[in-house]
Coordinates of C-alpha atoms in Angstrom, one line a residue:
X30 CA 126.9 -28.1 -1.0
X31 CA 129.7 -29.7 -2.5
X32 CA 130.0 -30.3 -6.1
X33 CA 131.4 -33.1 -8.1
X34 CA 134.9 -33.5 -8.8
X35 CA 133.1 -35.2 -12.5
X36 CA 130.7 -33.0 -13.9
X37 CA 130.3 -30.2 -11.3
X38 CA 126.6 -30.7 -10.4
X39 CA 126.4 -29.9 -7.0
X40 CA 125.2 -32.7 -4.5
X41 CA 125.0 -33.8 -0.8
X42 CA 127.3 -35.9 0.2
X43 CA 126.2 -38.9 2.6
X44 CA 130.1 -39.2 4.1
X45 CA 132.7 -37.0 4.1
X46 CA 135.4 -38.4 2.0
X47 CA 132.2 -38.3 -1.0
X48 CA 133.9 -36.6 -3.9
X49 CA 131.7 -37.9 -7.0
X50 CA 127.8 -37.4 -7.0
X51 CA 127.6 -40.9 -8.6
X52 CA 129.5 -44.4 -9.2
X53 CA 129.6 -43.8 -12.9
X54 CA 130.9 -40.2 -12.8
X55 CA 133.3 -41.6 -10.2
X56 CA 134.5 -44.7 -13.0
X57 CA 134.3 -42.4 -15.1
X58 CA 137.1 -39.7 -13.5
X59 CA 139.0 -43.1 -12.5
X60 CA 139.6 -43.7 -16.5
X61 CA 140.0 -40.6 -18.1
X62 CA 142.7 -40.3 -15.5
X63 CA 144.5 -43.7 -16.0
X64 CA 143.8 -42.6 -19.6
X65 CA 141.5 -45.5 -20.4
X66 CA 139.2 -45.9 -23.6
X67 CA 134.9 -47.1 -22.0
X68 CA 133.7 -49.6 -24.2
X69 CA 130.5 -50.8 -25.1
X70 CA 129.5 -54.7 -24.5
X71 CA 127.1 -57.1 -24.1
X72 CA 126.2 -59.3 -21.2
X73 CA 127.1 -62.9 -21.7
X74 CA 123.6 -63.2 -19.7
X75 CA 120.7 -60.9 -20.0
X76 CA 122.3 -59.6 -23.6
X77 CA 122.2 -56.0 -22.3
X78 CA 124.4 -53.5 -23.7
X79 CA 127.1 -52.1 -20.5
X80 CA 129.5 -48.6 -20.7
X81 CA 132.6 -52.0 -20.0
X82 CA 134.4 -49.9 -16.4
X83 CA 136.7 -53.1 -16.8
X84 CA 138.6 -55.0 -18.8
X85 CA 138.0 -58.2 -16.6
X86 CA 134.4 -57.1 -17.1
X87 CA 131.6 -60.0 -18.3
X88 CA 128.3 -58.8 -16.7
X89 CA 126.4 -55.7 -16.3
X90 CA 125.4 -55.9 -13.0
X91 CA 126.2 -58.2 -9.7
X92 CA 123.1 -59.7 -9.9
X93 CA 123.9 -61.1 -13.3
X94 CA 127.4 -62.3 -12.2
X95 CA 125.4 -64.7 -9.6
X96 CA 122.7 -65.7 -12.0
X97 CA 124.8 -66.6 -14.5
X98 CA 127.5 -68.9 -12.3
X99 CA 124.3 -70.7 -11.0
X100 CA 123.8 -72.1 -14.0
X101 CA 126.8 -73.3 -14.6
X102 CA 126.8 -74.8 -12.1
X103 CA 123.3 -76.9 -11.7
X104 CA 122.9 -79.8 -12.6
X105 CA 121.3 -80.7 -15.3
X106 CA 117.2 -82.0 -14.8
X107 CA 116.3 -85.0 -15.0
X108 CA 113.0 -87.4 -15.8
X109 CA 111.0 -90.4 -13.7
X110 CA 108.7 -92.4 -12.6
X111 CA 106.2 -93.0 -9.2
X112 CA 107.2 -95.6 -8.1
X113 CA 103.1 -95.5 -7.1
X114 CA 101.2 -93.6 -9.4
X115 CA 103.2 -94.0 -12.6
X116 CA 103.7 -91.2 -13.8
X117 CA 106.4 -89.2 -14.8
X118 CA 107.8 -86.2 -13.7
X119 CA 111.1 -84.1 -13.6
X120 CA 113.7 -83.8 -10.8
X121 CA 116.2 -80.8 -10.2
X122 CA 119.1 -79.7 -7.4
X123 CA 118.8 -81.8 -4.3
X124 CA 115.5 -83.5 -4.7
X125 CA 117.2 -86.0 -8.2
X126 CA 117.2 -89.2 -5.8
X127 CA 113.7 -88.5 -5.8
X128 CA 110.9 -91.7 -5.5
X129 CA 107.9 -90.4 -5.9
X130 CA 106.2 -88.0 -7.4
X131 CA 104.2 -86.4 -4.1
X132 CA 103.8 -87.0 -0.5
X133 CA 100.9 -88.2 -0.9
X134 CA 102.5 -91.1 -3.2
X135 CA 105.1 -91.5 -0.7
X136 CA 102.4 -92.3 2.8
X137 CA 100.7 -94.4 0.6
X138 CA 103.8 -96.5 -0.2
X139 CA 104.1 -96.5 3.7
X140 CA 101.6 -97.0 4.6
X141 CA 101.7 -100.6 1.9
X142 CA 104.1 -101.9 4.1
X143 CA 102.5 -101.8 7.3
X144 CA 101.4 -105.4 8.4
X145 CA 98.8 -106.4 11.1
X146 CA 100.6 -107.7 14.2
X147 CA 100.1 -108.2 17.8
X148 CA 101.8 -106.5 20.6
X149 CA 104.5 -108.0 22.5
X150 CA 103.2 -106.4 25.7
X151 CA 99.8 -106.2 25.9
X152 CA 98.9 -108.3 22.8
X153 CA 96.0 -105.5 21.3
X154 CA 97.0 -106.2 17.5
X155 CA 97.8 -103.2 15.5
X156 CA 99.5 -102.2 12.4
X157 CA 103.3 -101.7 12.0
X158 CA 106.6 -102.0 9.9
X159 CA 108.1 -106.1 10.6
X160 CA 111.2 -105.0 13.0
X161 CA 109.0 -102.9 15.0
X162 CA 107.6 -104.9 18.8
X163 CA 105.4 -103.2 20.1
X164 CA 101.9 -100.3 19.6
X165 CA 103.4 -97.7 21.4
X166 CA 106.7 -96.2 23.2
X167 CA 104.7 -96.2 26.7
X168 CA 104.3 -100.6 26.2
X169 CA 107.9 -100.3 24.3
X170 CA 109.0 -99.3 27.7
X171 CA 107.5 -101.7 29.4
X172 CA 108.8 -104.3 27.9
X173 CA 111.9 -103.8 27.7
X174 CA 111.9 -103.4 31.0
X175 CA 113.5 -105.7 33.0
X176 CA 114.2 -104.6 36.2
X177 CA 112.0 -106.6 39.6
X178 CA 109.9 -105.0 42.3
X179 CA 111.2 -105.0 45.5
X180 CA 110.3 -102.8 49.6
X181 CA 112.5 -100.1 50.9
X182 CA 113.2 -101.9 53.9
X183 CA 112.8 -98.0 55.2
X184 CA 110.1 -96.3 53.6
X185 CA 108.4 -99.3 52.8
X186 CA 107.9 -97.9 49.5
X187 CA 107.2 -100.2 45.9
X188 CA 110.3 -99.4 43.7
X189 CA 112.7 -101.8 41.2
X190 CA 115.4 -101.7 40.7
X191 CA 118.2 -104.7 38.5
X192 CA 118.3 -107.2 39.1
X193 CA 122.4 -108.2 39.6
X194 CA 122.2 -105.1 41.2
X195 CA 120.5 -107.1 44.2
X196 CA 122.9 -109.3 44.8
X197 CA 125.0 -106.7 45.4
X198 CA 124.8 -105.1 49.4
X199 CA 124.6 -101.3 48.2
X200 CA 122.4 -99.5 48.2
X201 CA 119.6 -100.8 46.5
X202 CA 117.8 -102.7 49.3
X203 CA 116.6 -98.9 50.0
X204 CA 114.8 -96.6 47.3
X205 CA 116.5 -93.4 47.6
X206 CA 119.5 -92.3 48.5
X207 CA 118.0 -90.6 51.9
X208 CA 116.5 -93.8 53.3
X209 CA 120.4 -95.4 52.2
X210 CA 121.9 -92.7 53.9
X211 CA 118.8 -93.5 56.8
X212 CA 119.4 -97.6 57.5
X213 CA 122.9 -97.0 58.3
X214 CA 122.2 -94.3 60.7
X215 CA 119.4 -96.2 62.2
X216 CA 121.0 -99.8 62.1
X217 CA 117.6 -101.2 60.1
X218 CA 121.0 -102.4 57.5
X219 CA 122.2 -105.3 60.0
X220 CA 125.6 -106.9 58.7
X221 CA 127.5 -107.4 62.3
X222 CA 126.4 -108.2 65.4
X223 CA 127.1 -106.5 69.2
X224 CA 129.6 -108.6 71.1
X225 CA 128.5 -107.6 73.8
X226 CA 124.5 -107.4 74.1
X227 CA 123.5 -109.0 70.7
X228 CA 122.1 -106.4 68.6
X229 CA 122.4 -106.1 65.2
X230 CA 123.6 -102.9 63.2
X231 CA 125.9 -101.7 60.4
X232 CA 128.9 -100.5 60.9
X233 CA 131.7 -100.8 56.8
X234 CA 133.0 -103.7 56.6
X235 CA 136.3 -102.5 56.3
X236 CA 136.6 -101.7 59.8
X237 CA 134.5 -104.7 60.8
X238 CA 137.7 -106.5 59.5
X239 CA 140.3 -104.3 61.2
X240 CA 138.4 -105.0 64.4
X241 CA 139.0 -107.6 66.9
X242 CA 135.2 -107.2 68.4
X243 CA 132.2 -105.0 67.5
X244 CA 130.2 -102.9 69.9
X245 CA 126.9 -101.3 69.0
X246 CA 127.8 -98.7 71.4
X247 CA 130.1 -96.8 73.5
X248 CA 128.4 -98.5 76.8
X249 CA 128.4 -101.9 75.8
X250 CA 132.3 -101.4 74.9
X251 CA 133.3 -100.4 78.9
X252 CA 131.0 -102.9 79.6
X253 CA 132.8 -106.0 77.7
X254 CA 136.3 -104.8 77.7
X255 CA 135.1 -104.7 82.6
X256 CA 133.5 -107.7 82.4
X257 CA 136.6 -109.7 80.3
X258 CA 139.7 -107.6 81.8
X259 CA 141.1 -107.6 78.3
X260 CA 142.5 -104.6 78.7
X261 CA 143.2 -105.1 82.5
X262 CA 146.0 -105.8 84.5
X263 CA 148.9 -107.0 82.2
X264 CA 146.4 -107.0 79.5
X265 CA 146.9 -101.9 79.6
X266 CA 149.4 -100.8 77.4
X267 CA 149.6 -98.9 80.2
X268 CA 151.4 -101.3 83.3
X269 CA 154.2 -100.7 84.6
X270 CA 153.9 -102.9 87.6
X271 CA 152.2 -103.3 90.8
X272 CA 150.8 -99.6 92.5
X273 CA 153.6 -99.9 94.7
X274 CA 156.0 -99.7 92.3
X275 CA 154.8 -97.3 90.3
X276 CA 156.0 -93.7 91.4
X277 CA 153.7 -91.6 91.0
X278 CA 153.5 -89.6 93.5
X279 CA 156.2 -87.0 92.7
X280 CA 157.6 -86.0 95.8
X281 CA 156.4 -83.6 99.2
X282 CA 158.3 -79.4 97.0
X283 CA 156.8 -81.1 93.5
X284 CA 153.7 -78.2 93.3
X285 CA 156.0 -75.4 94.7
X286 CA 158.5 -76.7 90.9
X287 CA 155.6 -77.1 89.4
X288 CA 154.9 -73.1 89.6
X289 CA 158.8 -72.0 89.9
X290 CA 159.4 -73.7 86.4
X291 CA 156.1 -72.4 84.4
X292 CA 157.7 -68.6 85.7
X293 CA 160.6 -69.1 84.7
X294 CA 159.1 -70.6 81.5
X295 CA 156.9 -67.1 81.3
X296 CA 154.2 -69.4 81.3
X297 CA 155.0 -70.4 77.8
X298 CA 155.5 -73.2 76.1
X299 CA 158.9 -73.5 75.4
X300 CA 158.1 -76.3 71.9
X301 CA 155.1 -74.2 70.0
X302 CA 155.2 -70.6 71.9
X303 CA 151.5 -70.7 73.1
X304 CA 151.0 -69.1 76.3
X305 CA 148.3 -69.9 79.5
X306 CA 146.6 -67.5 78.4
X307 CA 146.2 -68.2 74.6
X308 CA 145.5 -72.3 75.8
X309 CA 142.9 -71.5 78.7
X310 CA 144.7 -74.2 81.4
X311 CA 148.3 -74.2 83.2
X312 CA 150.9 -75.8 81.1
X313 CA 152.4 -79.1 81.9
X314 CA 155.7 -79.7 83.8
X315 CA 157.9 -82.3 81.9
X316 CA 160.7 -83.8 83.6
X317 CA 163.9 -84.0 80.9
X318 CA 165.0 -87.8 82.9
X319 CA 162.1 -89.9 84.1
X320 CA 161.2 -89.6 87.2
X321 CA 161.7 -93.4 87.7
X322 CA 164.5 -93.0 86.8
X323 CA 165.4 -90.8 89.8
X324 CA 165.7 -92.2 93.8
X325 CA 165.4 -89.1 94.9
X326 CA 163.0 -86.9 93.8
X327 CA 164.9 -83.9 95.3
X328 CA 167.3 -85.0 92.7
X329 CA 163.5 -85.3 89.7
X330 CA 162.4 -81.9 90.6
X331 CA 165.8 -80.1 90.0
X332 CA 164.5 -77.5 87.8
X333 CA 167.1 -77.6 85.9
X334 CA 164.9 -81.4 84.3
X335 CA 161.5 -79.6 84.9
X336 CA 160.3 -78.4 81.1
X337 CA 156.9 -76.2 80.9
X338 CA 154.9 -77.2 77.9
X339 CA 151.4 -78.2 77.0
X340 CA 149.6 -80.8 76.4
X341 CA 149.5 -82.0 72.9
X342 CA 154.0 -81.4 73.2
X343 CA 154.2 -83.3 75.9
X344 CA 152.5 -86.7 74.9
X345 CA 155.2 -85.8 71.2
X346 CA 157.5 -86.0 74.2
X347 CA 156.6 -89.4 75.5
X348 CA 155.7 -91.3 72.8
X349 CA 157.7 -93.6 70.4
X350 CA 161.2 -94.8 72.8
X351 CA 159.8 -92.3 74.9
X352 CA 156.4 -93.6 75.8
X353 CA 157.0 -94.4 79.8
X354 CA 155.5 -97.9 78.5
X355 CA 159.0 -98.8 77.0
X356 CA 160.4 -97.6 80.6
X357 CA 162.6 -101.2 81.2
X358 CA 161.5 -102.9 83.8
X359 CA 164.1 -103.3 86.7
X360 CA 164.9 -98.9 86.8
X361 CA 161.0 -99.7 89.0

């Protein structure tokens, strides 16, 4: 067992660096090395004698130091008179603002301030403070609730909503978000009528302003356009003239030239690089100079004038100024 470096007694170590058996031996050894003299002094709090290890030590222990500090900081006790029972009581610390001597006096004072009145909602008598209007939380919620009762246009369920929201044509005619979405799908919330059959349905106001006509289905749209001729004949944006002038037939050698062009281009789109295997169908063959510009089909179908492209790329080529509707009619 190790021995203390100051008194020589054997002791059990509590850690690997311990050299002294007690704290007193450590302090005495330290003072001996520093050539300090140990003085016997009185503690400023408990007035007990103790050995002073340092020049600034005033208390015998940490407990005395804390108690002395609490005595210095603590505010003096105050004597007060209770507002209810008129008895004298003392307060100190945080409770120095107290005006009642006990909890019973405080409750008695609070009850004396209660006033008898009738509930603003259910009209039942009750006791409460002057500012209180309702007898319970349920009555308070019902009294200040300004919502109006409505029936859902989808499920018929009774629900409440605010008056300001009824004026809007938003989802406040439905009890929930699900019913509102159902109203848009089923058309029960009608704000538009079909120009073909006259049936009411829902359509976004922005789309109503954008479109000239409104239809409830694709069938009604087709029926209306076929009967009115709105996009037929000269009204069609793809109208070239009569069928006799429209050069839709590319000549007797067209299919052979078309096969040669695809074989020459290795069955690959010359714009985006997709192959026929990836595309899933045969590629289109494009006339670099439009077919309608030629008088002879052989000149129009020369391999130098043909190009293999996929249909999306073909549409891009014929967009804008290259659209067939932009060709001058005198060429036809």
